[in-house]
Amino acid sequence: MADIGFLNGRFMPLAEAMVPVEDRGYQFGDGVYEVIRTYRGVPFQLEAHVARLERSAVAIGLPLPFRAAEWSSYVAEGIRLAGYAESKVYIQLTRGVAPRDHLFPVGTPPTAVMTVRQMRSLDPVLCATGVPVITVADLRWGRCDIKSLNLLPNVMARQQAKDAGAFEAIFVRAGEVSEGAVSNVMLVRAGVLVTAPADERILSGVTRAVVLDLARKEGILVEERAIRVEELRGADEIFLTGTTVEILPVIGVDGVVVGTGKRGELTRLLSHRFRSFVE
Ligand code: PLP
């Protein structure tokens, strides 16, 4: 078993994968990415991730070096070469290597990078007991639906959360909850599941879509609408969704206890449904 790197169609040991310093991903954050995990060795919702990668690339005018089927076979090959029971696949696509200039370079091929590492799931105790979060000002740009490499506000927010003894930072813009630094946010009030709409203020999470689908199949009423930050305090339950956090209960916001301070019933039900779905 070994960490695997991939550069423009070629696999290699991860430590040997190198990109020149003039890559625009490095100099401008001029690129997009995806994170995909496996369950039982199979990449989860691969088509949805590849489709989102393509949407992100198109949105920034970045030509795609591979078709969807090619991405899928590269991901499968990377997982096979790495040989882990569960893998975490990172794909990054940048506008290529060119002398530093803001303007798009002409005739420069994009850089396609992939890394495959062992997937380490979150501590199951955390998933059962829940985590505290903090709220932070959403200082990001106006196209959070694009999975852009520019993650400085997310990096700052996540560190701020850690320094405050919290797990995640929840972005708030103009009094409304957008999403977490690495996750989407859902709350439950009087049996209704509420989450922000998939507009330009959030990343439309692959996990979010699966969870909303599972909830609707359970007959749970789902509202995709703006969430006022005050609603977090009155919520019966709050949880995060994402590739790395799956369904993670939130038990405190800015030091105020959520609901009973324990994982809520609906969160538990959806976690079980999610587990059955992935397995
Ligand atoms: N929102 C942000 C800002 C993220 O970075 C992520 C995941 O990385 C998500 C939401 C959750 O998306 P997904 O469920 O596709 O992993």
Short mmCIF file of C-alpha atoms and ligand atoms in Angstrom, two decimals:
data_model
loop_
_atom_site.label_atom_id
_atom_site.label_comp_id
_atom_site.label_asym_id
_atom_site.label_seq_id
_atom_site.Cartn_x
_atom_site.Cartn_y
_atom_site.Cartn_z
CA MET A 1 0.00 0.00 0.00
CA ALA A 2 1.32 3.41 -0.92
CA ASP A 3 0.26 7.01 -1.43
CA ILE A 4 -0.12 7.60 -5.14
CA GLY A 5 0.34 10.73 -7.22
CA PHE A 6 -0.93 11.46 -10.70
CA LEU A 7 0.19 14.23 -13.01
CA ASN A 8 -1.38 14.83 -16.43
CA GLY A 9 -2.21 11.20 -17.10
CA ARG A 10 0.79 9.58 -15.41
CA PHE A 11 0.80 7.72 -12.08
CA MET A 12 3.78 7.75 -9.71
CA PRO A 13 4.59 7.50 -5.99
CA LEU A 14 3.09 10.61 -4.35
CA ALA A 15 6.51 11.87 -3.20
CA GLU A 16 7.63 12.02 -6.84
CA ALA A 17 4.67 14.11 -8.07
CA MET A 18 6.00 17.65 -8.66
CA VAL A 19 4.44 20.73 -10.22
CA PRO A 20 6.56 23.70 -11.42
CA VAL A 21 6.46 26.87 -9.29
CA GLU A 22 4.88 28.76 -12.18
CA ASP A 23 1.79 26.60 -12.07
CA ARG A 24 -1.17 28.99 -11.86
CA GLY A 25 -2.70 26.91 -9.09
CA TYR A 26 0.32 27.79 -6.97
CA GLN A 27 0.60 31.44 -8.02
CA PHE A 28 -3.07 32.48 -8.30
CA GLY A 29 -5.13 29.63 -6.86
CA ASP A 30 -6.36 29.52 -10.46
CA GLY A 31 -8.04 26.15 -10.45
CA VAL A 32 -10.70 23.85 -9.07
CA TYR A 33 -10.72 20.58 -7.14
CA GLU A 34 -12.70 17.64 -5.79
CA VAL A 35 -12.37 15.29 -2.84
CA ILE A 36 -13.80 11.82 -3.23
CA ARG A 37 -13.80 9.01 -0.70
CA THR A 38 -14.40 5.31 -1.06
CA TYR A 39 -16.74 3.04 0.85
CA ARG A 40 -15.74 -0.62 0.64
CA GLY A 41 -13.14 0.46 -1.89
CA VAL A 42 -15.70 1.96 -4.28
CA PRO A 43 -15.58 5.72 -4.95
CA PHE A 44 -18.73 7.26 -3.47
CA GLN A 45 -20.94 9.24 -5.88
CA LEU A 46 -18.11 9.42 -8.40
CA GLU A 47 -20.36 10.66 -11.20
CA ALA A 48 -21.65 13.53 -9.07
CA HIS A 49 -18.10 14.55 -8.12
CA VAL A 50 -16.86 14.43 -11.70
CA ALA A 51 -19.93 16.38 -12.87
CA ARG A 52 -19.24 19.05 -10.22
CA LEU A 53 -15.56 19.19 -11.23
CA GLU A 54 -16.68 19.80 -14.80
CA ARG A 55 -19.18 22.48 -13.72
CA SER A 56 -16.50 24.24 -11.65
CA ALA A 57 -14.00 24.13 -14.53
CA VAL A 58 -16.53 25.43 -17.06
CA ALA A 59 -17.52 28.23 -14.66
CA ILE A 60 -13.94 29.55 -14.61
CA GLY A 61 -13.31 28.98 -18.31
CA LEU A 62 -10.86 26.15 -17.74
CA PRO A 63 -10.64 23.55 -20.54
CA LEU A 64 -11.14 19.98 -19.36
CA PRO A 65 -8.23 17.67 -20.17
CA PHE A 66 -10.26 14.47 -19.75
CA ARG A 67 -13.82 13.32 -20.36
CA ALA A 68 -15.93 12.04 -17.46
CA ALA A 69 -15.26 8.39 -18.34
CA GLU A 70 -11.51 9.05 -18.36
CA TRP A 71 -11.61 10.70 -14.92
CA SER A 72 -13.53 7.69 -13.64
CA SER A 73 -10.99 5.21 -14.94
CA TYR A 74 -8.07 7.29 -13.60
CA VAL A 75 -9.74 7.40 -10.17
CA ALA A 76 -10.28 3.63 -10.26
CA GLU A 77 -6.68 3.04 -11.33
CA GLY A 78 -5.33 5.33 -8.60
CA ILE A 79 -7.34 3.50 -5.95
CA ARG A 80 -6.13 0.15 -7.29
CA LEU A 81 -2.48 1.25 -7.28
CA ALA A 82 -2.71 2.67 -3.75
CA GLY A 83 -4.22 -0.57 -2.47
CA TYR A 84 -5.83 0.86 0.69
CA ALA A 85 -9.02 -0.61 2.11
CA GLU A 86 -10.48 2.94 1.94
CA SER A 87 -9.00 5.78 -0.07
CA LYS A 88 -9.32 9.54 -0.21
CA VAL A 89 -8.88 10.85 -3.73
CA TYR A 90 -8.01 14.49 -4.31
CA ILE A 91 -8.28 15.89 -7.85
CA GLN A 92 -6.96 19.32 -8.74
CA LEU A 93 -7.18 21.05 -12.08
CA THR A 94 -5.35 24.31 -12.72
CA ARG A 95 -4.93 26.67 -15.68
CA GLY A 96 -1.45 25.26 -16.25
CA VAL A 97 2.14 26.47 -16.13
CA ALA A 98 2.88 29.89 -17.61
CA PRO A 99 4.86 33.06 -16.82
CA ARG A 100 2.99 34.95 -14.10
CA ASP A 101 0.33 37.16 -15.66
CA HIS A 102 -3.27 37.56 -14.57
CA LEU A 103 -4.58 37.08 -18.10
CA PHE A 104 -5.41 33.52 -19.15
CA PRO A 105 -2.36 32.03 -20.91
CA VAL A 106 -2.95 31.13 -24.55
CA GLY A 107 -2.39 27.56 -25.66
CA THR A 108 -1.27 26.39 -22.22
CA PRO A 109 -2.59 22.94 -21.27
CA PRO A 110 -4.23 22.65 -17.84
CA THR A 111 -2.43 20.78 -15.06
CA ALA A 112 -4.33 17.75 -13.78
CA VAL A 113 -3.19 16.41 -10.45
CA MET A 114 -4.58 13.56 -8.40
CA THR A 115 -3.46 12.15 -5.07
CA VAL A 116 -4.69 8.96 -3.47
CA ARG A 117 -4.15 8.48 0.24
CA GLN A 118 -5.58 6.28 2.92
CA MET A 119 -9.01 7.48 4.05
CA ARG A 120 -9.24 7.84 7.79
CA SER A 121 -12.83 8.29 8.91
CA LEU A 122 -13.72 10.60 11.76
CA ASP A 123 -13.69 9.09 15.22
CA PRO A 124 -17.02 7.22 15.56
CA VAL A 125 -17.33 8.62 19.09
CA LEU A 126 -17.40 12.17 17.63
CA CYS A 127 -20.05 11.10 15.14
CA ALA A 128 -22.23 9.78 17.95
CA THR A 129 -21.63 12.49 20.56
CA GLY A 130 -21.44 15.50 18.26
CA VAL A 131 -19.18 18.53 18.05
CA PRO A 132 -19.21 22.21 18.97
CA VAL A 133 -19.04 24.84 16.21
CA ILE A 134 -18.55 28.59 16.04
CA THR A 135 -20.04 31.14 13.67
CA VAL A 136 -17.75 33.41 11.65
CA ALA A 137 -18.27 36.16 9.09
CA ASP A 138 -18.44 34.77 5.56
CA LEU A 139 -15.70 36.77 3.86
CA ARG A 140 -15.62 34.57 0.76
CA TRP A 141 -16.36 35.64 -2.79
CA GLY A 142 -19.75 35.49 -4.50
CA ARG A 143 -19.30 32.14 -6.29
CA CYS A 144 -19.03 29.62 -3.48
CA ASP A 145 -20.80 27.11 -5.76
CA ILE A 146 -17.49 26.78 -7.63
CA LYS A 147 -15.12 24.40 -5.82
CA SER A 148 -12.21 26.80 -6.26
CA LEU A 149 -8.70 26.32 -4.90
CA ASN A 150 -8.93 29.70 -3.16
CA LEU A 151 -9.59 28.44 0.35
CA LEU A 152 -7.91 31.10 2.46
CA PRO A 153 -11.14 32.22 4.21
CA ASN A 154 -11.96 28.55 4.88
CA VAL A 155 -8.45 27.90 6.20
CA MET A 156 -8.63 30.95 8.49
CA ALA A 157 -12.13 30.05 9.70
CA ARG A 158 -11.28 26.42 10.42
CA GLN A 159 -8.19 27.44 12.39
CA GLN A 160 -10.30 29.98 14.30
CA ALA A 161 -12.70 27.16 15.15
CA LYS A 162 -9.88 24.92 16.34
CA ASP A 163 -8.38 27.71 18.45
CA ALA A 164 -11.81 28.21 20.04
CA GLY A 165 -12.03 24.48 20.86
CA ALA A 166 -14.65 23.91 18.15
CA PHE A 167 -14.71 21.47 15.26
CA GLU A 168 -16.11 23.59 12.47
CA ALA A 169 -16.73 27.22 11.57
CA ILE A 170 -20.14 28.13 10.19
CA PHE A 171 -20.11 31.02 7.74
CA VAL A 172 -22.71 33.76 8.22
CA ARG A 173 -23.36 36.37 5.55
CA ALA A 174 -25.80 39.25 6.06
CA GLY A 175 -27.36 37.44 9.01
CA GLU A 176 -27.87 34.21 7.06
CA VAL A 177 -26.11 30.87 7.53
CA SER A 178 -24.36 29.75 4.37
CA GLU A 179 -22.34 26.62 5.17
CA GLY A 180 -19.37 25.31 7.10
CA ALA A 181 -15.72 25.75 6.12
CA VAL A 182 -15.64 22.09 5.00
CA SER A 183 -19.30 21.08 5.22
CA ASN A 184 -22.91 21.97 4.59
CA VAL A 185 -25.20 22.80 7.50
CA MET A 186 -28.66 21.37 8.21
CA LEU A 187 -30.99 22.07 11.09
CA VAL A 188 -34.15 20.48 12.40
CA ARG A 189 -37.00 22.49 13.85
CA ALA A 190 -40.33 20.93 14.77
CA GLY A 191 -39.56 17.88 12.62
CA VAL A 192 -38.70 19.92 9.51
CA LEU A 193 -35.24 19.62 7.98
CA VAL A 194 -33.93 23.01 6.85
CA THR A 195 -30.85 23.81 4.81
CA ALA A 196 -29.61 26.73 2.71
CA PRO A 197 -30.57 26.56 -0.97
CA ALA A 198 -27.95 25.41 -3.46
CA ASP A 199 -27.27 28.85 -4.90
CA GLU A 200 -24.02 30.78 -5.37
CA ARG A 201 -23.54 31.22 -1.62
CA ILE A 202 -22.76 27.57 -0.92
CA LEU A 203 -21.04 24.57 -2.42
CA SER A 204 -23.74 22.17 -3.49
CA GLY A 205 -22.46 19.21 -1.48
CA VAL A 206 -22.61 15.71 -2.87
CA THR A 207 -23.36 14.47 0.66
CA ARG A 208 -25.99 17.20 1.08
CA ALA A 209 -27.84 15.91 -2.00
CA VAL A 210 -27.72 12.30 -0.77
CA VAL A 211 -28.94 13.26 2.71
CA LEU A 212 -31.81 15.41 1.39
CA ASP A 213 -32.84 12.54 -0.83
CA LEU A 214 -32.77 10.07 2.07
CA ALA A 215 -34.77 12.49 4.23
CA ARG A 216 -37.46 12.93 1.57
CA LYS A 217 -37.68 9.14 1.17
CA GLU A 218 -38.26 8.94 4.93
CA GLY A 219 -41.19 11.33 4.52
CA ILE A 220 -39.37 14.13 6.36
CA LEU A 221 -40.39 17.61 5.28
CA VAL A 222 -37.39 19.39 3.72
CA GLU A 223 -37.09 23.13 3.30
CA GLU A 224 -34.28 24.57 1.18
CA ARG A 225 -34.37 28.19 2.23
CA ALA A 226 -32.30 30.93 3.80
CA ILE A 227 -31.53 30.26 7.48
CA ARG A 228 -31.29 33.26 9.80
CA VAL A 229 -28.37 32.92 12.21
CA GLU A 230 -30.79 33.26 15.14
CA GLU A 231 -32.47 30.04 14.02
CA LEU A 232 -29.36 28.09 15.00
CA ARG A 233 -30.13 28.91 18.64
CA GLY A 234 -33.73 27.76 18.40
CA ALA A 235 -32.93 24.56 16.48
CA ASP A 236 -33.87 21.19 17.94
CA GLU A 237 -30.99 19.59 16.07
CA ILE A 238 -28.14 20.72 13.86
CA PHE A 239 -25.78 18.59 11.83
CA LEU A 240 -23.06 18.95 9.24
CA THR A 241 -22.77 16.98 6.01
CA GLY A 242 -19.72 16.43 3.83
CA THR A 243 -17.39 13.86 2.30
CA THR A 244 -15.04 13.97 5.27
CA VAL A 245 -17.61 14.52 8.06
CA GLU A 246 -20.45 12.39 6.61
CA ILE A 247 -23.32 13.30 8.99
CA LEU A 248 -21.90 14.97 12.07
CA PRO A 249 -24.15 16.18 14.91
CA VAL A 250 -23.58 19.69 16.26
CA ILE A 251 -24.15 20.01 19.98
CA GLY A 252 -23.14 23.61 20.57
CA VAL A 253 -22.97 26.87 18.61
CA ASP A 254 -20.76 29.67 19.97
CA GLY A 255 -20.91 28.02 23.38
CA VAL A 256 -24.72 27.71 23.44
CA VAL A 257 -26.11 24.19 23.71
CA VAL A 258 -28.14 22.91 20.74
CA GLY A 259 -31.36 21.06 21.62
CA THR A 260 -30.67 18.51 24.34
CA GLY A 261 -26.91 18.80 23.86
CA LYS A 262 -26.88 15.29 22.43
CA ARG A 263 -27.30 13.86 18.93
CA GLY A 264 -30.96 14.38 17.98
CA GLU A 265 -33.38 11.66 16.89
CA LEU A 266 -33.65 12.79 13.30
CA THR A 267 -29.88 13.10 12.99
CA ARG A 268 -29.55 9.57 14.33
CA LEU A 269 -32.13 8.23 11.90
CA LEU A 270 -30.48 9.93 8.92
CA SER A 271 -27.03 8.71 10.02
CA HIS A 272 -28.35 5.15 10.03
CA ARG A 273 -30.00 5.58 6.65
CA PHE A 274 -26.79 7.11 5.31
CA ARG A 275 -24.74 4.18 6.65
CA SER A 276 -27.08 1.67 4.97
CA PHE A 277 -26.96 3.69 1.75
CA VAL A 278 -23.16 3.78 1.54
CA GLU A 279 -22.84 0.14 2.42
N1 PLP B 1 -19.05 23.12 1.69
C1 PLP B 1 -17.73 23.31 1.60
C2 PLP B 1 -17.20 24.70 1.69
C3 PLP B 1 -16.86 22.23 1.42
O1 PLP B 1 -15.54 22.42 1.30
C4 PLP B 1 -17.41 20.92 1.37
C5 PLP B 1 -16.56 19.74 1.19
O2 PLP B 1 -15.39 19.82 1.00
C6 PLP B 1 -18.79 20.76 1.48
C7 PLP B 1 -19.58 21.88 1.63
C8 PLP B 1 -19.41 19.40 1.44
O3 PLP B 1 -19.40 18.91 0.12
P1 PLP B 1 -19.36 17.36 -0.20
O4 PLP B 1 -20.53 16.76 0.49
O5 PLP B 1 -19.49 17.29 -1.68
O6 PLP B 1 -18.08 16.84 0.30
#
